[in-house]
């Protein structure tokens, strides 16, 4: 840090790096963590491990479940019956939430997930939720005007499709199995998984279309 | 488990001071039990350091959007599904 010494302003060597004032919530979390560590409830290492686990998860994990369900009807049934067991079957740790419920879109039904009370989300399969998922406008409008929200994501449902919004208020975590796009009959499972976007597993979008042949 | 799938239930409209997982927009609304999940520790006492016991049965309850929002702008068949603990439900006619 010797190249740091030519600054005019003095600062404590032990101060956090480039922290600024930060939002009040961040200061509160730091104070809580410090207290919990001081009281021996948790160790700093536990917090670090938790963060490492969370950021190690990505929507690619959930996409593997969806792609397998598209190609294997027996697996699809197992995923619908018990999401946690189906994740473990593919070597994926489904995380701490006690129950993972997979819901399937069809020609007649489209599902969309929200947590109006906070930000419940299948983090073990999708990683940290996007900021918009935690925002007040999404959380309130996803239940009161879900088709308006879908339109803002560029998603329009075909006539006659029933829209089902799931508000995950308790111990359940919901994962949407989107419809398999047309024109994907010849694709391998890993190619299918690449089409399964995070937003399609939240239910605000459809999966990506396959690239045109020869492109 | 007091309720079974297909049964009509009403969400209690009572006020509750402190942490609870029943959204305000649902209070007093009537829906249909879609699934019986399982019993889970009660978040209303767990939030304050208790063990959350006894466990409370949790249900997935489906509501017609038009029963929840009188001015719902979407399709008449659209529905809203919410997880509700048993002690917030009562039998509806």
PDB file of C-alpha atoms in Angstrom:
ATOM      1  CA  UNK A   1       0.000   0.000   0.000  1.00  0.00           C
ATOM      2  CA  UNK A   2       3.043   2.329  -0.184  1.00  0.00           C
ATOM      3  CA  UNK A   3       1.670   4.088  -3.253  1.00  0.00           C
ATOM      4  CA  UNK A   4      -1.228   5.084  -1.037  1.00  0.00           C
ATOM      5  CA  UNK A   5       0.914   7.257   1.207  1.00  0.00           C
ATOM      6  CA  UNK A   6       1.090  10.330  -0.983  1.00  0.00           C
ATOM      7  CA  UNK A   7      -2.575  11.244  -0.425  1.00  0.00           C
ATOM      8  CA  UNK A   8      -3.174  14.521   1.420  1.00  0.00           C
ATOM      9  CA  UNK A   9      -6.120  13.293   3.421  1.00  0.00           C
ATOM     10  CA  UNK A  10      -5.346  11.228   6.446  1.00  0.00           C
ATOM     11  CA  UNK A  11      -7.238   8.038   7.119  1.00  0.00           C
ATOM     12  CA  UNK A  12      -7.053   5.230   9.590  1.00  0.00           C
ATOM     13  CA  UNK A  13      -5.083   2.240   8.288  1.00  0.00           C
ATOM     14  CA  UNK A  14      -7.769  -0.072   9.597  1.00  0.00           C
ATOM     15  CA  UNK A  15     -10.752   1.730   8.088  1.00  0.00           C
ATOM     16  CA  UNK A  16     -12.732  -0.186   5.450  1.00  0.00           C
ATOM     17  CA  UNK A  17     -11.496   0.463   1.935  1.00  0.00           C
ATOM     18  CA  UNK A  18     -13.499   2.927  -0.192  1.00  0.00           C
ATOM     19  CA  UNK A  19     -16.654   2.465   1.827  1.00  0.00           C
ATOM     20  CA  UNK A  20     -17.960   6.022   1.921  1.00  0.00           C
ATOM     21  CA  UNK A  21     -21.017   6.486   4.089  1.00  0.00           C
ATOM     22  CA  UNK A  22     -23.008   3.743   2.394  1.00  0.00           C
ATOM     23  CA  UNK A  23     -26.732   3.250   2.817  1.00  0.00           C
ATOM     24  CA  UNK A  24     -28.098   3.057   6.381  1.00  0.00           C
ATOM     25  CA  UNK A  25     -29.158  -0.566   5.848  1.00  0.00           C
ATOM     26  CA  UNK A  26     -25.563  -1.580   5.105  1.00  0.00           C
ATOM     27  CA  UNK A  27     -24.351   0.111   8.289  1.00  0.00           C
ATOM     28  CA  UNK A  28     -27.070  -1.686  10.239  1.00  0.00           C
ATOM     29  CA  UNK A  29     -26.068  -5.055   8.768  1.00  0.00           C
ATOM     30  CA  UNK A  30     -22.421  -4.453   9.640  1.00  0.00           C
ATOM     31  CA  UNK A  31     -23.379  -3.518  13.200  1.00  0.00           C
ATOM     32  CA  UNK A  32     -25.554  -6.638  13.500  1.00  0.00           C
ATOM     33  CA  UNK A  33     -22.782  -8.859  12.176  1.00  0.00           C
ATOM     34  CA  UNK A  34     -20.282  -7.330  14.602  1.00  0.00           C
ATOM     35  CA  UNK A  35     -22.648  -7.903  17.522  1.00  0.00           C
ATOM     36  CA  UNK A  36     -23.427 -11.491  16.525  1.00  0.00           C
ATOM     37  CA  UNK A  37     -19.733 -12.271  16.193  1.00  0.00           C
ATOM     38  CA  UNK A  38     -18.962 -10.595  19.506  1.00  0.00           C
ATOM     39  CA  UNK A  39     -21.642 -12.684  21.211  1.00  0.00           C
ATOM     40  CA  UNK A  40     -20.340 -15.856  19.620  1.00  0.00           C
ATOM     41  CA  UNK A  41     -23.563 -16.586  17.680  1.00  0.00           C
ATOM     42  CA  UNK A  42     -21.759 -16.679  14.336  1.00  0.00           C
ATOM     43  CA  UNK A  43     -18.200 -16.290  13.063  1.00  0.00           C
ATOM     44  CA  UNK A  44     -17.078 -13.952  10.309  1.00  0.00           C
ATOM     45  CA  UNK A  45     -16.140 -17.086   8.397  1.00  0.00           C
ATOM     46  CA  UNK A  46     -19.816 -18.213   8.404  1.00  0.00           C
ATOM     47  CA  UNK A  47     -20.855 -14.952   6.778  1.00  0.00           C
ATOM     48  CA  UNK A  48     -18.127 -15.228   4.176  1.00  0.00           C
ATOM     49  CA  UNK A  49     -19.046 -18.829   3.399  1.00  0.00           C
ATOM     50  CA  UNK A  50     -22.708 -17.856   3.053  1.00  0.00           C
ATOM     51  CA  UNK A  51     -21.868 -15.103   0.597  1.00  0.00           C
ATOM     52  CA  UNK A  52     -19.511 -17.400  -1.326  1.00  0.00           C
ATOM     53  CA  UNK A  53     -22.254 -20.016  -1.617  1.00  0.00           C
ATOM     54  CA  UNK A  54     -24.815 -17.468  -2.787  1.00  0.00           C
ATOM     55  CA  UNK A  55     -22.663 -15.923  -5.491  1.00  0.00           C
ATOM     56  CA  UNK A  56     -21.496 -19.361  -6.662  1.00  0.00           C
ATOM     57  CA  UNK A  57     -25.072 -20.119  -7.752  1.00  0.00           C
ATOM     58  CA  UNK A  58     -26.287 -18.884 -11.119  1.00  0.00           C
ATOM     59  CA  UNK A  59     -29.352 -19.319 -13.328  1.00  0.00           C
ATOM     60  CA  UNK A  60     -27.327 -21.938 -15.214  1.00  0.00           C
ATOM     61  CA  UNK A  61     -28.077 -24.291 -12.304  1.00  0.00           C
ATOM     62  CA  UNK A  62     -31.841 -23.891 -12.681  1.00  0.00           C
ATOM     63  CA  UNK A  63     -31.522 -24.085 -16.458  1.00  0.00           C
ATOM     64  CA  UNK A  64     -30.024 -27.572 -16.165  1.00  0.00           C
ATOM     65  CA  UNK A  65     -33.145 -28.775 -14.342  1.00  0.00           C
ATOM     66  CA  UNK A  66     -35.429 -27.238 -16.948  1.00  0.00           C
ATOM     67  CA  UNK A  67     -33.503 -28.647 -19.918  1.00  0.00           C
ATOM     68  CA  UNK A  68     -33.470 -32.115 -18.351  1.00  0.00           C
ATOM     69  CA  UNK A  69     -37.225 -31.865 -17.760  1.00  0.00           C
ATOM     70  CA  UNK A  70     -37.731 -30.932 -21.432  1.00  0.00           C
ATOM     71  CA  UNK A  71     -35.888 -34.006 -22.701  1.00  0.00           C
ATOM     72  CA  UNK A  72     -36.772 -36.567 -20.026  1.00  0.00           C
ATOM     73  CA  UNK A  73     -40.481 -36.974 -19.143  1.00  0.00           C
ATOM     74  CA  UNK A  74     -39.686 -39.136 -16.116  1.00  0.00           C
ATOM     75  CA  UNK A  75     -37.320 -36.501 -14.749  1.00  0.00           C
ATOM     76  CA  UNK A  76     -39.989 -33.862 -15.415  1.00  0.00           C
ATOM     77  CA  UNK A  77     -42.390 -35.813 -13.200  1.00  0.00           C
ATOM     78  CA  UNK A  78     -39.790 -36.105 -10.452  1.00  0.00           C
ATOM     79  CA  UNK A  79     -39.051 -32.361 -10.680  1.00  0.00           C
ATOM     80  CA  UNK A  80     -42.745 -31.521 -10.375  1.00  0.00           C
ATOM     81  CA  UNK A  81     -43.103 -33.909  -7.419  1.00  0.00           C
ATOM     82  CA  UNK A  82     -40.016 -32.849  -5.421  1.00  0.00           C
ATOM     83  CA  UNK A  83     -37.817 -30.022  -6.665  1.00  0.00           C
ATOM     84  CA  UNK A  84     -35.114 -30.446  -4.030  1.00  0.00           C
ATOM     85  CA  UNK A  85     -34.620 -34.123  -4.783  1.00  0.00           C
ATOM     86  CA  UNK A  86     -34.593 -33.381  -8.521  1.00  0.00           C
ATOM     87  CA  UNK A  87     -31.873 -30.741  -8.023  1.00  0.00           C
ATOM     88  CA  UNK A  88     -29.726 -33.105  -5.955  1.00  0.00           C
ATOM     89  CA  UNK A  89     -30.136 -35.743  -8.638  1.00  0.00           C
ATOM     90  CA  UNK A  90     -28.173 -33.412 -10.955  1.00  0.00           C
ATOM     91  CA  UNK A  91     -25.592 -32.711  -8.259  1.00  0.00           C
ATOM     92  CA  UNK A  92     -27.015 -29.266  -7.455  1.00  0.00           C
ATOM     93  CA  UNK A  93     -27.378 -28.133  -3.831  1.00  0.00           C
ATOM     94  CA  UNK A  94     -30.919 -26.682  -3.686  1.00  0.00           C
ATOM     95  CA  UNK A  95     -30.081 -24.450  -0.717  1.00  0.00           C
ATOM     96  CA  UNK A  96     -31.660 -24.061   2.707  1.00  0.00           C
ATOM     97  CA  UNK A  97     -35.325 -23.434   1.792  1.00  0.00           C
ATOM     98  CA  UNK A  98     -37.306 -26.496   2.925  1.00  0.00           C
ATOM     99  CA  UNK A  99     -39.456 -26.998  -0.170  1.00  0.00           C
ATOM    100  CA  UNK A 100     -38.850 -26.245  -3.835  1.00  0.00           C
ATOM    101  CA  UNK A 101     -41.986 -26.288  -5.952  1.00  0.00           C
ATOM    102  CA  UNK A 102     -41.594 -26.414  -9.730  1.00  0.00           C
ATOM    103  CA  UNK A 103     -44.593 -25.174 -11.720  1.00  0.00           C
ATOM    104  CA  UNK A 104     -44.942 -25.823 -15.409  1.00  0.00           C
ATOM    105  CA  UNK A 105     -46.082 -23.472 -18.144  1.00  0.00           C
ATOM    106  CA  UNK A 106     -48.221 -24.904 -20.914  1.00  0.00           C
ATOM    107  CA  UNK A 107     -50.309 -23.803 -23.878  1.00  0.00           C
ATOM    108  CA  UNK A 108     -53.056 -22.881 -21.429  1.00  0.00           C
ATOM    109  CA  UNK A 109     -51.279 -21.660 -18.292  1.00  0.00           C
ATOM    110  CA  UNK A 110     -48.420 -19.233 -17.625  1.00  0.00           C
ATOM    111  CA  UNK A 111     -46.850 -18.852 -14.165  1.00  0.00           C
ATOM    112  CA  UNK A 112     -45.024 -15.846 -12.749  1.00  0.00           C
ATOM    113  CA  UNK A 113     -43.354 -15.596  -9.315  1.00  0.00           C
ATOM    114  CA  UNK A 114     -43.105 -12.705  -6.862  1.00  0.00           C
ATOM    115  CA  UNK A 115     -42.487 -12.218  -3.158  1.00  0.00           C
ATOM    116  CA  UNK A 116     -44.619  -9.259  -2.130  1.00  0.00           C
ATOM    117  CA  UNK A 117     -43.361  -9.279   1.467  1.00  0.00           C
ATOM    118  CA  UNK A 118     -39.612  -9.371   0.813  1.00  0.00           C
ATOM    119  CA  UNK A 119     -37.450 -11.179  -1.743  1.00  0.00           C
ATOM    120  CA  UNK A 120     -38.014 -14.952  -1.341  1.00  0.00           C
ATOM    121  CA  UNK A 121     -36.427 -16.549  -4.393  1.00  0.00           C
ATOM    122  CA  UNK A 122     -34.961 -19.966  -5.280  1.00  0.00           C
ATOM    123  CA  UNK A 123     -31.406 -18.723  -4.718  1.00  0.00           C
ATOM    124  CA  UNK A 124     -29.948 -22.225  -4.744  1.00  0.00           C
ATOM    125  CA  UNK A 125     -31.031 -22.603  -8.376  1.00  0.00           C
ATOM    126  CA  UNK A 126     -30.945 -19.026  -9.683  1.00  0.00           C
ATOM    127  CA  UNK A 127     -28.344 -17.214  -7.571  1.00  0.00           C
ATOM    128  CA  UNK A 128     -29.053 -13.802  -6.036  1.00  0.00           C
ATOM    129  CA  UNK A 129     -32.303 -12.210  -7.252  1.00  0.00           C
ATOM    130  CA  UNK A 130     -32.082  -9.268  -9.656  1.00  0.00           C
ATOM    131  CA  UNK A 131     -32.631  -5.813  -8.155  1.00  0.00           C
ATOM    132  CA  UNK A 132     -35.959  -5.364  -9.911  1.00  0.00           C
ATOM    133  CA  UNK A 133     -37.298  -8.529  -8.239  1.00  0.00           C
ATOM    134  CA  UNK A 134     -36.700  -6.876  -4.844  1.00  0.00           C
ATOM    135  CA  UNK A 135     -38.085  -3.489  -5.896  1.00  0.00           C
ATOM    136  CA  UNK A 136     -41.352  -2.169  -4.518  1.00  0.00           C
ATOM    137  CA  UNK A 137     -42.880  -1.508  -7.964  1.00  0.00           C
ATOM    138  CA  UNK A 138     -42.387  -5.138  -9.087  1.00  0.00           C
ATOM    139  CA  UNK A 139     -43.519  -6.556  -5.762  1.00  0.00           C
ATOM    140  CA  UNK A 140     -46.742  -4.561  -5.734  1.00  0.00           C
ATOM    141  CA  UNK A 141     -47.626  -4.591  -9.432  1.00  0.00           C
ATOM    142  CA  UNK A 142     -46.797  -8.250 -10.060  1.00  0.00           C
ATOM    143  CA  UNK A 143     -49.899  -9.161  -8.063  1.00  0.00           C
ATOM    144  CA  UNK A 144     -52.227  -6.297  -9.013  1.00  0.00           C
ATOM    145  CA  UNK A 145     -51.342  -5.802 -12.701  1.00  0.00           C
ATOM    146  CA  UNK A 146     -49.219  -8.782 -13.746  1.00  0.00           C
ATOM    147  CA  UNK A 147     -50.071  -8.531 -17.447  1.00  0.00           C
ATOM    148  CA  UNK A 148     -48.955  -4.909 -17.402  1.00  0.00           C
ATOM    149  CA  UNK A 149     -45.668  -5.993 -15.814  1.00  0.00           C
ATOM    150  CA  UNK A 150     -45.234  -8.767 -18.382  1.00  0.00           C
ATOM    151  CA  UNK A 151     -45.779  -6.259 -21.189  1.00  0.00           C
ATOM    152  CA  UNK A 152     -42.962  -4.135 -19.780  1.00  0.00           C
ATOM    153  CA  UNK A 153     -40.713  -7.197 -20.016  1.00  0.00           C
ATOM    154  CA  UNK A 154     -41.825  -7.569 -23.642  1.00  0.00           C
ATOM    155  CA  UNK A 155     -43.901 -10.640 -22.827  1.00  0.00           C
ATOM    156  CA  UNK A 156     -47.387 -10.964 -24.282  1.00  0.00           C
ATOM    157  CA  UNK A 157     -49.399 -14.091 -23.597  1.00  0.00           C
ATOM    158  CA  UNK A 158     -51.443 -15.705 -26.326  1.00  0.00           C
ATOM    159  CA  UNK A 159     -55.214 -15.311 -26.147  1.00  0.00           C
ATOM    160  CA  UNK A 160     -56.861 -17.690 -23.735  1.00  0.00           C
ATOM    161  CA  UNK A 161     -53.763 -18.312 -21.596  1.00  0.00           C
ATOM    162  CA  UNK A 162     -54.544 -18.175 -17.885  1.00  0.00           C
ATOM    163  CA  UNK A 163     -51.984 -16.180 -15.929  1.00  0.00           C
ATOM    164  CA  UNK A 164     -51.164 -17.563 -12.483  1.00  0.00           C
ATOM    165  CA  UNK A 165     -49.118 -15.374 -10.178  1.00  0.00           C
ATOM    166  CA  UNK A 166     -47.439 -17.098  -7.223  1.00  0.00           C
ATOM    167  CA  UNK A 167     -46.720 -14.918  -4.185  1.00  0.00           C
ATOM    168  CA  UNK A 168     -44.112 -16.828  -2.171  1.00  0.00           C
ATOM    169  CA  UNK A 169     -44.901 -15.595   1.308  1.00  0.00           C
ATOM    170  CA  UNK A 170     -43.592 -18.509   3.392  1.00  0.00           C
ATOM    171  CA  UNK A 171     -41.292 -21.529   3.252  1.00  0.00           C
ATOM    172  CA  UNK A 172     -41.931 -22.496  -0.382  1.00  0.00           C
ATOM    173  CA  UNK A 173     -39.646 -21.484  -3.214  1.00  0.00           C
ATOM    174  CA  UNK A 174     -41.097 -21.525  -6.722  1.00  0.00           C
ATOM    175  CA  UNK A 175     -39.321 -22.286  -9.974  1.00  0.00           C
ATOM    176  CA  UNK A 176     -41.107 -21.866 -13.294  1.00  0.00           C
ATOM    177  CA  UNK A 177     -40.516 -24.512 -15.968  1.00  0.00           C
ATOM    178  CA  UNK A 178     -41.033 -22.464 -19.128  1.00  0.00           C
ATOM    179  CA  UNK A 179     -42.374 -23.933 -22.364  1.00  0.00           C
ATOM    180  CA  UNK A 180     -39.801 -25.493 -24.629  1.00  0.00           C
ATOM    181  CA  UNK A 181     -39.381 -23.194 -27.647  1.00  0.00           C
ATOM    182  CA  UNK A 182     -40.478 -24.435 -31.039  1.00  0.00           C
ATOM    183  CA  UNK A 183     -37.757 -25.459 -33.448  1.00  0.00           C
ATOM    184  CA  UNK A 184     -35.569 -27.032 -30.762  1.00  0.00           C
ATOM    185  CA  UNK A 185     -36.279 -30.687 -31.536  1.00  0.00           C
ATOM    186  CA  UNK A 186     -32.729 -31.401 -32.707  1.00  0.00           C
ATOM    187  CA  UNK A 187     -30.908 -29.639 -29.885  1.00  0.00           C
ATOM    188  CA  UNK A 188     -28.812 -31.408 -27.258  1.00  0.00           C
ATOM    189  CA  UNK A 189     -29.606 -30.946 -23.592  1.00  0.00           C
ATOM    190  CA  UNK A 190     -26.800 -28.445 -22.969  1.00  0.00           C
ATOM    191  CA  UNK A 191     -27.884 -26.435 -26.017  1.00  0.00           C
ATOM    192  CA  UNK A 192     -31.416 -26.350 -24.628  1.00  0.00           C
ATOM    193  CA  UNK A 193     -30.138 -25.230 -21.210  1.00  0.00           C
ATOM    194  CA  UNK A 194     -28.469 -22.234 -22.875  1.00  0.00           C
ATOM    195  CA  UNK A 195     -31.930 -21.042 -23.989  1.00  0.00           C
ATOM    196  CA  UNK A 196     -33.338 -21.069 -20.448  1.00  0.00           C
ATOM    197  CA  UNK A 197     -32.922 -17.556 -19.077  1.00  0.00           C
ATOM    198  CA  UNK A 198     -33.238 -16.449 -15.480  1.00  0.00           C
ATOM    199  CA  UNK A 199     -36.285 -14.335 -16.345  1.00  0.00           C
ATOM    200  CA  UNK A 200     -38.019 -17.308 -17.965  1.00  0.00           C
ATOM    201  CA  UNK A 201     -37.657 -19.250 -14.687  1.00  0.00           C
ATOM    202  CA  UNK A 202     -39.178 -16.319 -12.762  1.00  0.00           C
ATOM    203  CA  UNK A 203     -41.921 -16.292 -15.371  1.00  0.00           C
ATOM    204  CA  UNK A 204     -41.579 -12.744 -16.680  1.00  0.00           C
ATOM    205  CA  UNK A 205     -40.215 -13.854 -20.054  1.00  0.00           C
ATOM    206  CA  UNK A 206     -40.112 -16.776 -22.446  1.00  0.00           C
ATOM    207  CA  UNK A 207     -36.896 -18.737 -23.057  1.00  0.00           C
ATOM    208  CA  UNK A 208     -34.602 -17.512 -25.824  1.00  0.00           C
ATOM    209  CA  UNK A 209     -35.404 -18.648 -29.335  1.00  0.00           C
ATOM    210  CA  UNK A 210     -32.885 -21.048 -30.898  1.00  0.00           C
ATOM    211  CA  UNK A 211     -30.429 -19.416 -33.276  1.00  0.00           C
ATOM    212  CA  UNK A 212     -31.536 -19.638 -36.884  1.00  0.00           C
ATOM    213  CA  UNK A 213     -30.034 -22.582 -38.719  1.00  0.00           C
ATOM    214  CA  UNK A 214     -26.843 -21.608 -40.520  1.00  0.00           C
ATOM    215  CA  UNK A 215     -26.400 -18.331 -38.673  1.00  0.00           C
TER     216      UNK A 215
ATOM    217  CA  UNK B   1     -54.565 -30.123   8.524  1.00  0.00           C
ATOM    218  CA  UNK B   2     -58.046 -28.664   8.787  1.00  0.00           C
ATOM    219  CA  UNK B   3     -58.592 -27.905   5.117  1.00  0.00           C
ATOM    220  CA  UNK B   4     -58.385 -29.958   1.958  1.00  0.00           C
ATOM    221  CA  UNK B   5     -57.857 -29.093  -1.696  1.00  0.00           C
ATOM    222  CA  UNK B   6     -60.952 -27.619  -3.311  1.00  0.00           C
ATOM    223  CA  UNK B   7     -62.306 -26.196  -0.073  1.00  0.00           C
ATOM    224  CA  UNK B   8     -63.315 -22.527   0.029  1.00  0.00           C
ATOM    225  CA  UNK B   9     -61.479 -20.522   2.671  1.00  0.00           C
ATOM    226  CA  UNK B  10     -61.451 -16.914   3.787  1.00  0.00           C
ATOM    227  CA  UNK B  11     -58.328 -15.126   4.949  1.00  0.00           C
ATOM    228  CA  UNK B  12     -58.863 -13.592   8.363  1.00  0.00           C
ATOM    229  CA  UNK B  13     -59.061  -9.781   8.213  1.00  0.00           C
ATOM    230  CA  UNK B  14     -57.649  -9.238  11.697  1.00  0.00           C
ATOM    231  CA  UNK B  15     -54.917  -6.753  12.471  1.00  0.00           C
ATOM    232  CA  UNK B  16     -51.664  -8.231  13.693  1.00  0.00           C
ATOM    233  CA  UNK B  17     -48.947  -6.215  15.368  1.00  0.00           C
ATOM    234  CA  UNK B  18     -45.498  -7.501  14.537  1.00  0.00           C
ATOM    235  CA  UNK B  19     -44.025  -9.828  11.946  1.00  0.00           C
ATOM    236  CA  UNK B  20     -46.440 -11.975   9.997  1.00  0.00           C
ATOM    237  CA  UNK B  21     -46.505 -13.492   6.531  1.00  0.00           C
ATOM    238  CA  UNK B  22     -50.102 -12.809   5.510  1.00  0.00           C
ATOM    239  CA  UNK B  23     -50.074  -9.997   2.929  1.00  0.00           C
ATOM    240  CA  UNK B  24     -52.390  -7.093   3.749  1.00  0.00           C
ATOM    241  CA  UNK B  25     -53.950  -7.179   0.277  1.00  0.00           C
ATOM    242  CA  UNK B  26     -55.357 -10.664   0.973  1.00  0.00           C
ATOM    243  CA  UNK B  27     -57.015 -10.031   4.297  1.00  0.00           C
ATOM    244  CA  UNK B  28     -60.733 -10.721   4.148  1.00  0.00           C
ATOM    245  CA  UNK B  29     -60.493 -12.313   0.677  1.00  0.00           C
ATOM    246  CA  UNK B  30     -61.963 -15.694  -0.180  1.00  0.00           C
ATOM    247  CA  UNK B  31     -60.184 -18.319  -2.230  1.00  0.00           C
ATOM    248  CA  UNK B  32     -59.841 -22.062  -2.779  1.00  0.00           C
ATOM    249  CA  UNK B  33     -57.286 -24.420  -1.253  1.00  0.00           C
ATOM    250  CA  UNK B  34     -55.070 -25.590  -4.091  1.00  0.00           C
ATOM    251  CA  UNK B  35     -52.457 -27.621  -2.201  1.00  0.00           C
ATOM    252  CA  UNK B  36     -51.752 -28.646   1.352  1.00  0.00           C
ATOM    253  CA  UNK B  37     -47.994 -28.092   1.643  1.00  0.00           C
ATOM    254  CA  UNK B  38     -46.903 -29.290   5.111  1.00  0.00           C
ATOM    255  CA  UNK B  39     -46.574 -27.836   8.610  1.00  0.00           C
ATOM    256  CA  UNK B  40     -43.837 -25.307   9.324  1.00  0.00           C
ATOM    257  CA  UNK B  41     -42.606 -23.356  12.315  1.00  0.00           C
ATOM    258  CA  UNK B  42     -44.619 -20.224  12.909  1.00  0.00           C
ATOM    259  CA  UNK B  43     -42.729 -17.157  11.608  1.00  0.00           C
ATOM    260  CA  UNK B  44     -44.734 -14.868  13.902  1.00  0.00           C
ATOM    261  CA  UNK B  45     -42.988 -16.234  16.998  1.00  0.00           C
ATOM    262  CA  UNK B  46     -39.771 -17.365  15.315  1.00  0.00           C
ATOM    263  CA  UNK B  47     -39.107 -13.756  14.342  1.00  0.00           C
ATOM    264  CA  UNK B  48     -38.739 -12.905  18.030  1.00  0.00           C
ATOM    265  CA  UNK B  49     -36.381 -15.646  19.118  1.00  0.00           C
ATOM    266  CA  UNK B  50     -38.886 -18.413  19.877  1.00  0.00           C
ATOM    267  CA  UNK B  51     -38.688 -21.924  18.418  1.00  0.00           C
ATOM    268  CA  UNK B  52     -41.852 -21.268  16.368  1.00  0.00           C
ATOM    269  CA  UNK B  53     -43.587 -24.331  17.751  1.00  0.00           C
ATOM    270  CA  UNK B  54     -46.201 -25.664  17.413  1.00  0.00           C
ATOM    271  CA  UNK B  55     -45.803 -25.922  13.667  1.00  0.00           C
ATOM    272  CA  UNK B  56     -48.612 -24.468  11.580  1.00  0.00           C
ATOM    273  CA  UNK B  57     -49.993 -26.152   8.460  1.00  0.00           C
ATOM    274  CA  UNK B  58     -49.307 -24.144   5.319  1.00  0.00           C
ATOM    275  CA  UNK B  59     -51.637 -24.063   2.316  1.00  0.00           C
ATOM    276  CA  UNK B  60     -51.355 -22.820  -1.213  1.00  0.00           C
ATOM    277  CA  UNK B  61     -54.580 -20.879  -1.700  1.00  0.00           C
ATOM    278  CA  UNK B  62     -55.806 -19.744  -5.117  1.00  0.00           C
ATOM    279  CA  UNK B  63     -57.809 -16.547  -5.582  1.00  0.00           C
ATOM    280  CA  UNK B  64     -59.579 -15.207  -8.618  1.00  0.00           C
ATOM    281  CA  UNK B  65     -57.759 -11.963  -9.380  1.00  0.00           C
ATOM    282  CA  UNK B  66     -61.112 -10.196  -9.695  1.00  0.00           C
ATOM    283  CA  UNK B  67     -61.986 -11.249  -6.141  1.00  0.00           C
ATOM    284  CA  UNK B  68     -58.804  -9.643  -4.861  1.00  0.00           C
ATOM    285  CA  UNK B  69     -58.726  -6.515  -7.039  1.00  0.00           C
ATOM    286  CA  UNK B  70     -62.171  -5.234  -8.081  1.00  0.00           C
ATOM    287  CA  UNK B  71     -60.567  -3.235 -10.894  1.00  0.00           C
ATOM    288  CA  UNK B  72     -58.212  -6.017 -12.017  1.00  0.00           C
ATOM    289  CA  UNK B  73     -57.154  -5.088 -15.551  1.00  0.00           C
ATOM    290  CA  UNK B  74     -56.245  -8.588 -16.834  1.00  0.00           C
ATOM    291  CA  UNK B  75     -58.300 -11.561 -17.991  1.00  0.00           C
ATOM    292  CA  UNK B  76     -61.244 -12.869 -15.956  1.00  0.00           C
ATOM    293  CA  UNK B  77     -59.623 -16.307 -15.567  1.00  0.00           C
ATOM    294  CA  UNK B  78     -56.347 -14.984 -14.111  1.00  0.00           C
ATOM    295  CA  UNK B  79     -55.558 -16.229 -10.646  1.00  0.00           C
ATOM    296  CA  UNK B  80     -53.272 -15.438  -7.758  1.00  0.00           C
ATOM    297  CA  UNK B  81     -51.768 -18.160  -5.548  1.00  0.00           C
ATOM    298  CA  UNK B  82     -50.454 -17.382  -2.083  1.00  0.00           C
ATOM    299  CA  UNK B  83     -49.041 -19.505   0.753  1.00  0.00           C
ATOM    300  CA  UNK B  84     -51.172 -18.927   3.865  1.00  0.00           C
ATOM    301  CA  UNK B  85     -50.794 -20.469   7.314  1.00  0.00           C
ATOM    302  CA  UNK B  86     -53.769 -22.286   8.799  1.00  0.00           C
ATOM    303  CA  UNK B  87     -54.272 -19.897  11.703  1.00  0.00           C
ATOM    304  CA  UNK B  88     -55.033 -17.156   9.160  1.00  0.00           C
ATOM    305  CA  UNK B  89     -57.774 -19.167   7.426  1.00  0.00           C
ATOM    306  CA  UNK B  90     -61.402 -19.827   8.207  1.00  0.00           C
ATOM    307  CA  UNK B  91     -63.959 -21.922   6.387  1.00  0.00           C
ATOM    308  CA  UNK B  92     -65.948 -19.972   3.806  1.00  0.00           C
ATOM    309  CA  UNK B  93     -69.340 -20.835   2.393  1.00  0.00           C
TER     310      UNK B  93
END
